[in-house]
PDB file of C-alpha atoms in Angstrom:
ATOM      1  CA  UNK A   1     -24.417  23.041  -8.481  1.00 39.00           C
ATOM      2  CA  UNK A   2     -21.449  21.962  -5.899  1.00 38.00           C
ATOM      3  CA  UNK A   3     -18.626  21.807  -9.037  1.00 39.00           C
ATOM      4  CA  UNK A   4     -14.720  20.378  -7.503  1.00 37.00           C
ATOM      5  CA  UNK A   5     -12.104  22.990  -9.254  1.00 34.00           C
ATOM      6  CA  UNK A   6      -8.858  20.229  -9.198  1.00 36.00           C
ATOM      7  CA  UNK A   7      -5.977  22.128  -8.744  1.00 30.00           C
ATOM      8  CA  UNK A   8      -4.517  19.056  -6.926  1.00 33.00           C
ATOM      9  CA  UNK A   9      -5.456  14.558  -8.209  1.00 37.00           C
ATOM     10  CA  UNK A  10      -8.209  14.318  -7.054  1.00 39.00           C
ATOM     11  CA  UNK A  11      -8.340  10.778  -4.592  1.00 39.00           C
ATOM     12  CA  UNK A  12     -11.722   8.402  -4.876  1.00 40.00           C
ATOM     13  CA  UNK A  13     -12.136   5.597  -2.879  1.00 38.00           C
ATOM     14  CA  UNK A  14     -14.982   2.909  -2.971  1.00 35.00           C
ATOM     15  CA  UNK A  15     -16.422   6.122  -4.673  1.00 32.00           C
ATOM     16  CA  UNK A  16     -15.860   8.414  -1.863  1.00 33.00           C
ATOM     17  CA  UNK A  17     -14.518  11.428  -2.511  1.00 38.00           C
ATOM     18  CA  UNK A  18     -11.233  11.614   0.518  1.00 36.00           C
ATOM     19  CA  UNK A  19      -9.438  14.657   1.316  1.00 42.00           C
ATOM     20  CA  UNK A  20      -6.763  14.002   4.044  1.00 51.00           C
ATOM     21  CA  UNK A  21      -8.073  11.128   5.787  1.00 85.00           C
ATOM     22  CA  UNK A  22      -7.585   7.960   7.451  1.00 91.00           C
ATOM     23  CA  UNK A  23     -10.265   5.125   7.263  1.00 93.00           C
ATOM     24  CA  UNK A  24     -10.125   2.350   9.565  1.00 95.00           C
ATOM     25  CA  UNK A  25     -11.949  -0.905   8.590  1.00 96.00           C
ATOM     26  CA  UNK A  26     -12.375  -3.844  11.066  1.00 97.00           C
ATOM     27  CA  UNK A  27     -11.388  -6.306   8.857  1.00 97.00           C
ATOM     28  CA  UNK A  28      -9.088  -6.790   5.389  1.00 98.00           C
ATOM     29  CA  UNK A  29     -10.401  -5.140   1.838  1.00 98.00           C
ATOM     30  CA  UNK A  30      -7.507  -6.416   0.350  1.00 98.00           C
ATOM     31  CA  UNK A  31      -8.370  -7.187  -2.933  1.00 97.00           C
ATOM     32  CA  UNK A  32     -10.519 -10.300  -3.844  1.00 96.00           C
ATOM     33  CA  UNK A  33      -8.115 -11.122  -6.792  1.00 96.00           C
ATOM     34  CA  UNK A  34      -4.882 -11.656  -3.879  1.00 97.00           C
ATOM     35  CA  UNK A  35      -4.112 -15.140  -3.069  1.00 97.00           C
ATOM     36  CA  UNK A  36      -7.262 -17.364  -1.636  1.00 97.00           C
ATOM     37  CA  UNK A  37      -4.784 -19.017   1.028  1.00 98.00           C
ATOM     38  CA  UNK A  38      -6.080 -14.950   3.253  1.00 98.00           C
ATOM     39  CA  UNK A  39      -9.559 -15.154   2.428  1.00 98.00           C
ATOM     40  CA  UNK A  40      -9.914 -16.767   5.804  1.00 97.00           C
ATOM     41  CA  UNK A  41      -8.358 -14.574   8.070  1.00 98.00           C
ATOM     42  CA  UNK A  42     -10.045 -11.270   6.441  1.00 98.00           C
ATOM     43  CA  UNK A  43     -12.668 -11.346   9.293  1.00 98.00           C
ATOM     44  CA  UNK A  44      -9.792 -10.828  11.704  1.00 97.00           C
ATOM     45  CA  UNK A  45      -8.102  -8.995   9.952  1.00 98.00           C
ATOM     46  CA  UNK A  46      -8.117  -5.100   9.657  1.00 98.00           C
ATOM     47  CA  UNK A  47      -7.209  -2.620   7.469  1.00 98.00           C
ATOM     48  CA  UNK A  48      -6.249   0.980   7.324  1.00 97.00           C
ATOM     49  CA  UNK A  49      -6.994   3.195   4.267  1.00 96.00           C
ATOM     50  CA  UNK A  50      -4.699   6.651   4.147  1.00 95.00           C
ATOM     51  CA  UNK A  51      -5.879   9.103   2.203  1.00 90.00           C
ATOM     52  CA  UNK A  52      -3.248  11.973   2.831  1.00 87.00           C
ATOM     53  CA  UNK A  53      -0.389  13.357   0.826  1.00 88.00           C
ATOM     54  CA  UNK A  54       0.753   9.730   0.386  1.00 93.00           C
ATOM     55  CA  UNK A  55      -2.489   7.554  -0.791  1.00 95.00           C
ATOM     56  CA  UNK A  56      -2.103   3.786   0.426  1.00 97.00           C
ATOM     57  CA  UNK A  57      -3.774   0.746   1.994  1.00 98.00           C
ATOM     58  CA  UNK A  58      -2.088  -1.350   5.071  1.00 98.00           C
ATOM     59  CA  UNK A  59      -3.588  -4.931   6.662  1.00 99.00           C
ATOM     60  CA  UNK A  60      -2.802  -6.463   9.175  1.00 99.00           C
ATOM     61  CA  UNK A  61      -3.276  -9.859   9.804  1.00 99.00           C
ATOM     62  CA  UNK A  62      -2.951 -11.330  12.810  1.00 98.00           C
ATOM     63  CA  UNK A  63      -1.369 -15.216  12.943  1.00 98.00           C
ATOM     64  CA  UNK A  64      -2.665 -17.232  15.312  1.00 98.00           C
ATOM     65  CA  UNK A  65      -0.554 -19.441  14.939  1.00 98.00           C
ATOM     66  CA  UNK A  66       2.632 -21.006  13.989  1.00 98.00           C
ATOM     67  CA  UNK A  67       1.217 -23.197  11.518  1.00 97.00           C
ATOM     68  CA  UNK A  68      -0.730 -20.826   9.700  1.00 98.00           C
ATOM     69  CA  UNK A  69       1.894 -18.858   9.207  1.00 98.00           C
ATOM     70  CA  UNK A  70       4.049 -21.225   8.035  1.00 97.00           C
ATOM     71  CA  UNK A  71       1.439 -22.506   5.240  1.00 97.00           C
ATOM     72  CA  UNK A  72       0.740 -18.228   4.491  1.00 97.00           C
ATOM     73  CA  UNK A  73       5.075 -17.445   3.997  1.00 97.00           C
ATOM     74  CA  UNK A  74       5.849 -18.710   0.864  1.00 96.00           C
ATOM     75  CA  UNK A  75       2.021 -16.639  -0.073  1.00 97.00           C
ATOM     76  CA  UNK A  76       2.585 -13.378   1.171  1.00 97.00           C
ATOM     77  CA  UNK A  77       6.138 -14.310  -0.523  1.00 96.00           C
ATOM     78  CA  UNK A  78       4.436 -14.364  -3.774  1.00 95.00           C
ATOM     79  CA  UNK A  79       2.074 -11.492  -3.116  1.00 97.00           C
ATOM     80  CA  UNK A  80       5.374  -8.768  -2.526  1.00 97.00           C
ATOM     81  CA  UNK A  81       6.625  -6.704  -4.910  1.00 97.00           C
ATOM     82  CA  UNK A  82      10.574  -7.508  -5.816  1.00 95.00           C
ATOM     83  CA  UNK A  83      12.822  -5.334  -4.779  1.00 93.00           C
ATOM     84  CA  UNK A  84      10.958  -3.750  -1.283  1.00 94.00           C
ATOM     85  CA  UNK A  85      12.780  -3.730   2.272  1.00 96.00           C
ATOM     86  CA  UNK A  86      11.143  -6.529   4.615  1.00 97.00           C
ATOM     87  CA  UNK A  87      10.786  -5.027   7.763  1.00 97.00           C
ATOM     88  CA  UNK A  88      10.522  -6.817  11.720  1.00 97.00           C
ATOM     89  CA  UNK A  89       9.302  -4.997  15.013  1.00 97.00           C
ATOM     90  CA  UNK A  90       9.418  -7.205  18.187  1.00 97.00           C
ATOM     91  CA  UNK A  91       5.750  -8.646  19.254  1.00 97.00           C
ATOM     92  CA  UNK A  92       4.568  -6.492  22.308  1.00 95.00           C
ATOM     93  CA  UNK A  93       6.722  -2.996  21.891  1.00 95.00           C
ATOM     94  CA  UNK A  94       5.344   0.137  20.441  1.00 92.00           C
ATOM     95  CA  UNK A  95       3.330   0.987  17.643  1.00 92.00           C
ATOM     96  CA  UNK A  96       5.680   1.934  14.393  1.00 92.00           C
ATOM     97  CA  UNK A  97       6.795   5.430  14.830  1.00 90.00           C
ATOM     98  CA  UNK A  98       4.383   8.041  14.167  1.00 89.00           C
ATOM     99  CA  UNK A  99       1.235   5.721  13.534  1.00 92.00           C
ATOM    100  CA  UNK A 100      -0.031   6.073  17.199  1.00 90.00           C
ATOM    101  CA  UNK A 101      -2.897   3.493  18.047  1.00 91.00           C
ATOM    102  CA  UNK A 102      -3.569   3.368  14.203  1.00 94.00           C
ATOM    103  CA  UNK A 103      -0.878   0.147  13.277  1.00 96.00           C
ATOM    104  CA  UNK A 104      -0.467  -2.227  16.363  1.00 95.00           C
ATOM    105  CA  UNK A 105       2.250  -4.689  16.985  1.00 97.00           C
ATOM    106  CA  UNK A 106       0.500  -6.674  19.899  1.00 96.00           C
ATOM    107  CA  UNK A 107       0.504  -9.766  18.598  1.00 98.00           C
ATOM    108  CA  UNK A 108       2.623 -12.016  16.022  1.00 98.00           C
ATOM    109  CA  UNK A 109       0.877  -9.755  12.589  1.00 99.00           C
ATOM    110  CA  UNK A 110       1.972  -9.851   9.285  1.00 99.00           C
ATOM    111  CA  UNK A 111       1.567  -6.260   8.208  1.00 99.00           C
ATOM    112  CA  UNK A 112       1.345  -5.013   4.406  1.00 99.00           C
ATOM    113  CA  UNK A 113       1.492  -1.754   2.630  1.00 98.00           C
ATOM    114  CA  UNK A 114      -0.401  -2.648  -0.927  1.00 98.00           C
ATOM    115  CA  UNK A 115      -2.007  -0.073  -3.683  1.00 98.00           C
ATOM    116  CA  UNK A 116      -5.559   2.042  -2.580  1.00 96.00           C
ATOM    117  CA  UNK A 117      -7.331   1.136  -5.769  1.00 94.00           C
ATOM    118  CA  UNK A 118      -8.694   4.339  -5.800  1.00 91.00           C
ATOM    119  CA  UNK A 119      -8.686   6.712  -9.227  1.00 89.00           C
ATOM    120  CA  UNK A 120      -6.658  10.079  -9.845  1.00 89.00           C
ATOM    121  CA  UNK A 121      -7.673  12.757 -11.874  1.00 84.00           C
ATOM    122  CA  UNK A 122      -6.934  15.876 -13.075  1.00 75.00           C
ATOM    123  CA  UNK A 123      -9.887  17.719 -13.591  1.00 75.00           C
ATOM    124  CA  UNK A 124     -13.082  19.819 -12.344  1.00 75.00           C
ATOM    125  CA  UNK A 125     -16.005  17.393 -11.977  1.00 75.00           C
ATOM    126  CA  UNK A 126     -19.354  17.561 -10.535  1.00 74.00           C
ATOM    127  CA  UNK A 127     -19.580  16.323  -7.178  1.00 75.00           C
ATOM    128  CA  UNK A 128     -23.755  15.553  -6.790  1.00 82.00           C
ATOM    129  CA  UNK A 129     -23.408  14.020 -10.031  1.00 83.00           C
ATOM    130  CA  UNK A 130     -19.933  12.533 -10.312  1.00 82.00           C
ATOM    131  CA  UNK A 131     -19.027  10.859 -14.538  1.00 82.00           C
ATOM    132  CA  UNK A 132     -18.941   7.423 -15.478  1.00 85.00           C
ATOM    133  CA  UNK A 133     -15.098   6.741 -14.198  1.00 86.00           C
ATOM    134  CA  UNK A 134     -14.492   3.879 -16.584  1.00 89.00           C
ATOM    135  CA  UNK A 135     -14.844   6.046 -20.065  1.00 89.00           C
ATOM    136  CA  UNK A 136     -12.546   8.612 -17.897  1.00 89.00           C
ATOM    137  CA  UNK A 137     -10.294   5.219 -17.598  1.00 89.00           C
ATOM    138  CA  UNK A 138     -10.958   4.556 -21.095  1.00 91.00           C
ATOM    139  CA  UNK A 139     -10.332   7.549 -22.367  1.00 87.00           C
ATOM    140  CA  UNK A 140      -6.556   8.547 -20.178  1.00 89.00           C
ATOM    141  CA  UNK A 141      -8.372  11.188 -18.093  1.00 90.00           C
ATOM    142  CA  UNK A 142      -8.517   8.698 -15.041  1.00 92.00           C
ATOM    143  CA  UNK A 143      -6.358   6.155 -13.276  1.00 94.00           C
ATOM    144  CA  UNK A 144      -6.689   3.339 -10.885  1.00 94.00           C
ATOM    145  CA  UNK A 145      -4.022   3.336  -8.791  1.00 95.00           C
ATOM    146  CA  UNK A 146      -3.917  -0.685  -8.634  1.00 95.00           C
ATOM    147  CA  UNK A 147      -1.957  -3.306 -11.125  1.00 94.00           C
ATOM    148  CA  UNK A 148      -0.992  -4.257 -13.584  1.00 94.00           C
ATOM    149  CA  UNK A 149       1.103  -1.122 -13.766  1.00 96.00           C
ATOM    150  CA  UNK A 150       2.338   0.033 -17.464  1.00 95.00           C
ATOM    151  CA  UNK A 151       5.480  -1.305 -18.512  1.00 96.00           C
ATOM    152  CA  UNK A 152       7.929   1.665 -18.713  1.00 95.00           C
ATOM    153  CA  UNK A 153       7.074   1.527 -14.259  1.00 96.00           C
ATOM    154  CA  UNK A 154       8.422  -2.401 -14.416  1.00 96.00           C
ATOM    155  CA  UNK A 155      12.239  -2.423 -13.316  1.00 94.00           C
ATOM    156  CA  UNK A 156      14.623  -5.082 -14.011  1.00 92.00           C
ATOM    157  CA  UNK A 157      12.881  -8.086 -11.831  1.00 90.00           C
ATOM    158  CA  UNK A 158       9.999  -6.868 -11.211  1.00 92.00           C
ATOM    159  CA  UNK A 159      10.931  -4.138  -9.232  1.00 96.00           C
ATOM    160  CA  UNK A 160       8.499  -1.435  -8.880  1.00 97.00           C
ATOM    161  CA  UNK A 161       8.838   2.365  -7.390  1.00 97.00           C
ATOM    162  CA  UNK A 162       7.335   2.784  -3.761  1.00 97.00           C
ATOM    163  CA  UNK A 163       4.971   5.378  -4.624  1.00 97.00           C
ATOM    164  CA  UNK A 164       3.821   6.630  -8.066  1.00 96.00           C
ATOM    165  CA  UNK A 165       1.921  10.026  -9.296  1.00 94.00           C
ATOM    166  CA  UNK A 166      -0.038  11.476 -12.545  1.00 93.00           C
ATOM    167  CA  UNK A 167       1.259  13.569 -14.875  1.00 92.00           C
ATOM    168  CA  UNK A 168      -0.022  15.051 -18.509  1.00 91.00           C
ATOM    169  CA  UNK A 169       1.645  13.524 -21.786  1.00 91.00           C
ATOM    170  CA  UNK A 170       1.906  15.523 -24.271  1.00 92.00           C
ATOM    171  CA  UNK A 171      -0.853  14.279 -25.615  1.00 91.00           C
ATOM    172  CA  UNK A 172      -2.995  15.521 -22.497  1.00 90.00           C
ATOM    173  CA  UNK A 173      -2.863  12.005 -21.259  1.00 92.00           C
ATOM    174  CA  UNK A 174      -1.975  10.600 -17.446  1.00 94.00           C
ATOM    175  CA  UNK A 175       0.555   8.626 -17.105  1.00 94.00           C
ATOM    176  CA  UNK A 176       1.690   7.072 -13.998  1.00 96.00           C
ATOM    177  CA  UNK A 177       5.223   8.433 -13.249  1.00 95.00           C
ATOM    178  CA  UNK A 178       7.766   7.178 -10.129  1.00 95.00           C
ATOM    179  CA  UNK A 179       7.969   9.751  -7.160  1.00 93.00           C
ATOM    180  CA  UNK A 180       9.853   9.470  -4.290  1.00 92.00           C
ATOM    181  CA  UNK A 181       7.507  12.040  -1.347  1.00 89.00           C
ATOM    182  CA  UNK A 182      10.778  12.311   0.432  1.00 87.00           C
ATOM    183  CA  UNK A 183      13.053  14.123  -1.767  1.00 85.00           C
ATOM    184  CA  UNK A 184      12.878  17.629  -2.362  1.00 80.00           C
ATOM    185  CA  UNK A 185      12.734  20.147  -5.459  1.00 74.00           C
ATOM    186  CA  UNK A 186      10.385  17.949  -7.556  1.00 70.00           C
ATOM    187  CA  UNK A 187       7.362  18.886  -9.503  1.00 71.00           C
ATOM    188  CA  UNK A 188       4.370  16.790  -8.282  1.00 66.00           C
ATOM    189  CA  UNK A 189       1.220  18.224  -8.567  1.00 63.00           C
ATOM    190  CA  UNK A 190      -0.878  15.466  -6.725  1.00 75.00           C
ATOM    191  CA  UNK A 191      -1.168  12.789  -4.418  1.00 88.00           C
ATOM    192  CA  UNK A 192       2.001   9.963  -4.270  1.00 94.00           C
ATOM    193  CA  UNK A 193      -0.261   7.191  -5.204  1.00 96.00           C
ATOM    194  CA  UNK A 194       1.822   3.519  -3.694  1.00 98.00           C
ATOM    195  CA  UNK A 195       2.587   1.070  -6.164  1.00 98.00           C
ATOM    196  CA  UNK A 196       4.772  -1.469  -4.749  1.00 98.00           C
ATOM    197  CA  UNK A 197       3.236  -4.072  -2.030  1.00 98.00           C
ATOM    198  CA  UNK A 198       5.919  -4.448   0.690  1.00 98.00           C
ATOM    199  CA  UNK A 199       5.534  -6.262   4.115  1.00 98.00           C
ATOM    200  CA  UNK A 200       6.201  -5.697   7.865  1.00 98.00           C
ATOM    201  CA  UNK A 201       6.724  -9.370  10.754  1.00 98.00           C
ATOM    202  CA  UNK A 202       5.968  -8.804  13.996  1.00 98.00           C
ATOM    203  CA  UNK A 203       8.376 -11.368  15.121  1.00 98.00           C
ATOM    204  CA  UNK A 204       7.255 -13.067  18.967  1.00 97.00           C
ATOM    205  CA  UNK A 205       9.582 -15.942  18.191  1.00 96.00           C
ATOM    206  CA  UNK A 206       7.141 -18.526  18.467  1.00 97.00           C
ATOM    207  CA  UNK A 207       4.711 -17.939  16.092  1.00 98.00           C
ATOM    208  CA  UNK A 208       6.758 -15.876  13.672  1.00 98.00           C
ATOM    209  CA  UNK A 209      10.389 -17.577  14.292  1.00 96.00           C
ATOM    210  CA  UNK A 210      13.510 -15.738  11.977  1.00 94.00           C
ATOM    211  CA  UNK A 211      14.770 -18.714  12.532  1.00 93.00           C
ATOM    212  CA  UNK A 212      12.999 -21.042  10.765  1.00 91.00           C
ATOM    213  CA  UNK A 213      11.956 -18.638   8.135  1.00 91.00           C
ATOM    214  CA  UNK A 214      13.541 -18.386   4.504  1.00 88.00           C
ATOM    215  CA  UNK A 215      14.039 -14.927   2.815  1.00 90.00           C
ATOM    216  CA  UNK A 216      14.250 -13.542  -0.791  1.00 87.00           C
ATOM    217  CA  UNK A 217      17.925 -13.825  -1.796  1.00 87.00           C
ATOM    218  CA  UNK A 218      19.302  -9.845  -1.684  1.00 88.00           C
ATOM    219  CA  UNK A 219      16.202  -8.449  -0.087  1.00 92.00           C
ATOM    220  CA  UNK A 220      17.037  -5.698   2.454  1.00 94.00           C
ATOM    221  CA  UNK A 221      16.127  -6.316   6.135  1.00 95.00           C
ATOM    222  CA  UNK A 222      15.448  -3.659   8.473  1.00 96.00           C
ATOM    223  CA  UNK A 223      14.720  -4.663  12.209  1.00 95.00           C
ATOM    224  CA  UNK A 224      13.268  -1.845  14.687  1.00 94.00           C
ATOM    225  CA  UNK A 225      13.231  -4.876  16.780  1.00 93.00           C
ATOM    226  CA  UNK A 226      14.694  -3.715  19.703  1.00 87.00           C
ATOM    227  CA  UNK A 227      15.234  -0.092  19.035  1.00 75.00           C
ATOM    228  CA  UNK A 228      12.744   2.715  17.494  1.00 65.00           C
ATOM    229  CA  UNK A 229      16.082   3.361  15.165  1.00 64.00           C
ATOM    230  CA  UNK A 230      16.503   0.206  12.496  1.00 63.00           C
ATOM    231  CA  UNK A 231      19.008  -2.112  11.953  1.00 57.00           C
ATOM    232  CA  UNK A 232      19.929  -3.084   8.565  1.00 60.00           C
ATOM    233  CA  UNK A 233      21.351  -6.300   7.159  1.00 57.00           C
TER     234      UNK A 233
END
């Protein structure tokens, strides 16, 4: 019988065991409970399921006209987690650094980084006979990477850490704790799972026109439109 001893947290997405892989889909596979205003664009969007050391889902929503963007922008602002930056790219420019052909700045686009919706476990399982994962979650032996997040992670004004990782508490139950993939000398036994929903815009000046946009108060804008080294404002 084939078993997998998990010294690190196992990530499972859509009931498939995934190790250090990226899964593109030719549709917007965002959660069904996201705003209904996004639904007409689902089949024309793209999804990138990231299953590397960082676990997240990236949704690229191409915007066909200004009216569509104007209708969606208030919805996107409500979907976005407070506290995260807003990144800007220029339509027709190179892909975001490090992503190659996996992401595209070819056309006006709303790009959303969200939780993977996958599972984290820290115990041995039989991959040929998977357990009842809902039962494991109820018993504190597994966690699902999606909202609602535990109240101890939620900061003032609804802010969340960008990433979390799972850790056993004193009772041996798994809990989400804030984690930083860029921090040195931190003890993380598993994956970094995205908690915060962040937004990027690929701007063309016509369909997505910054002069007509309303930004959230206090948001940090990181501008990559004219240089790989971003300008913040």
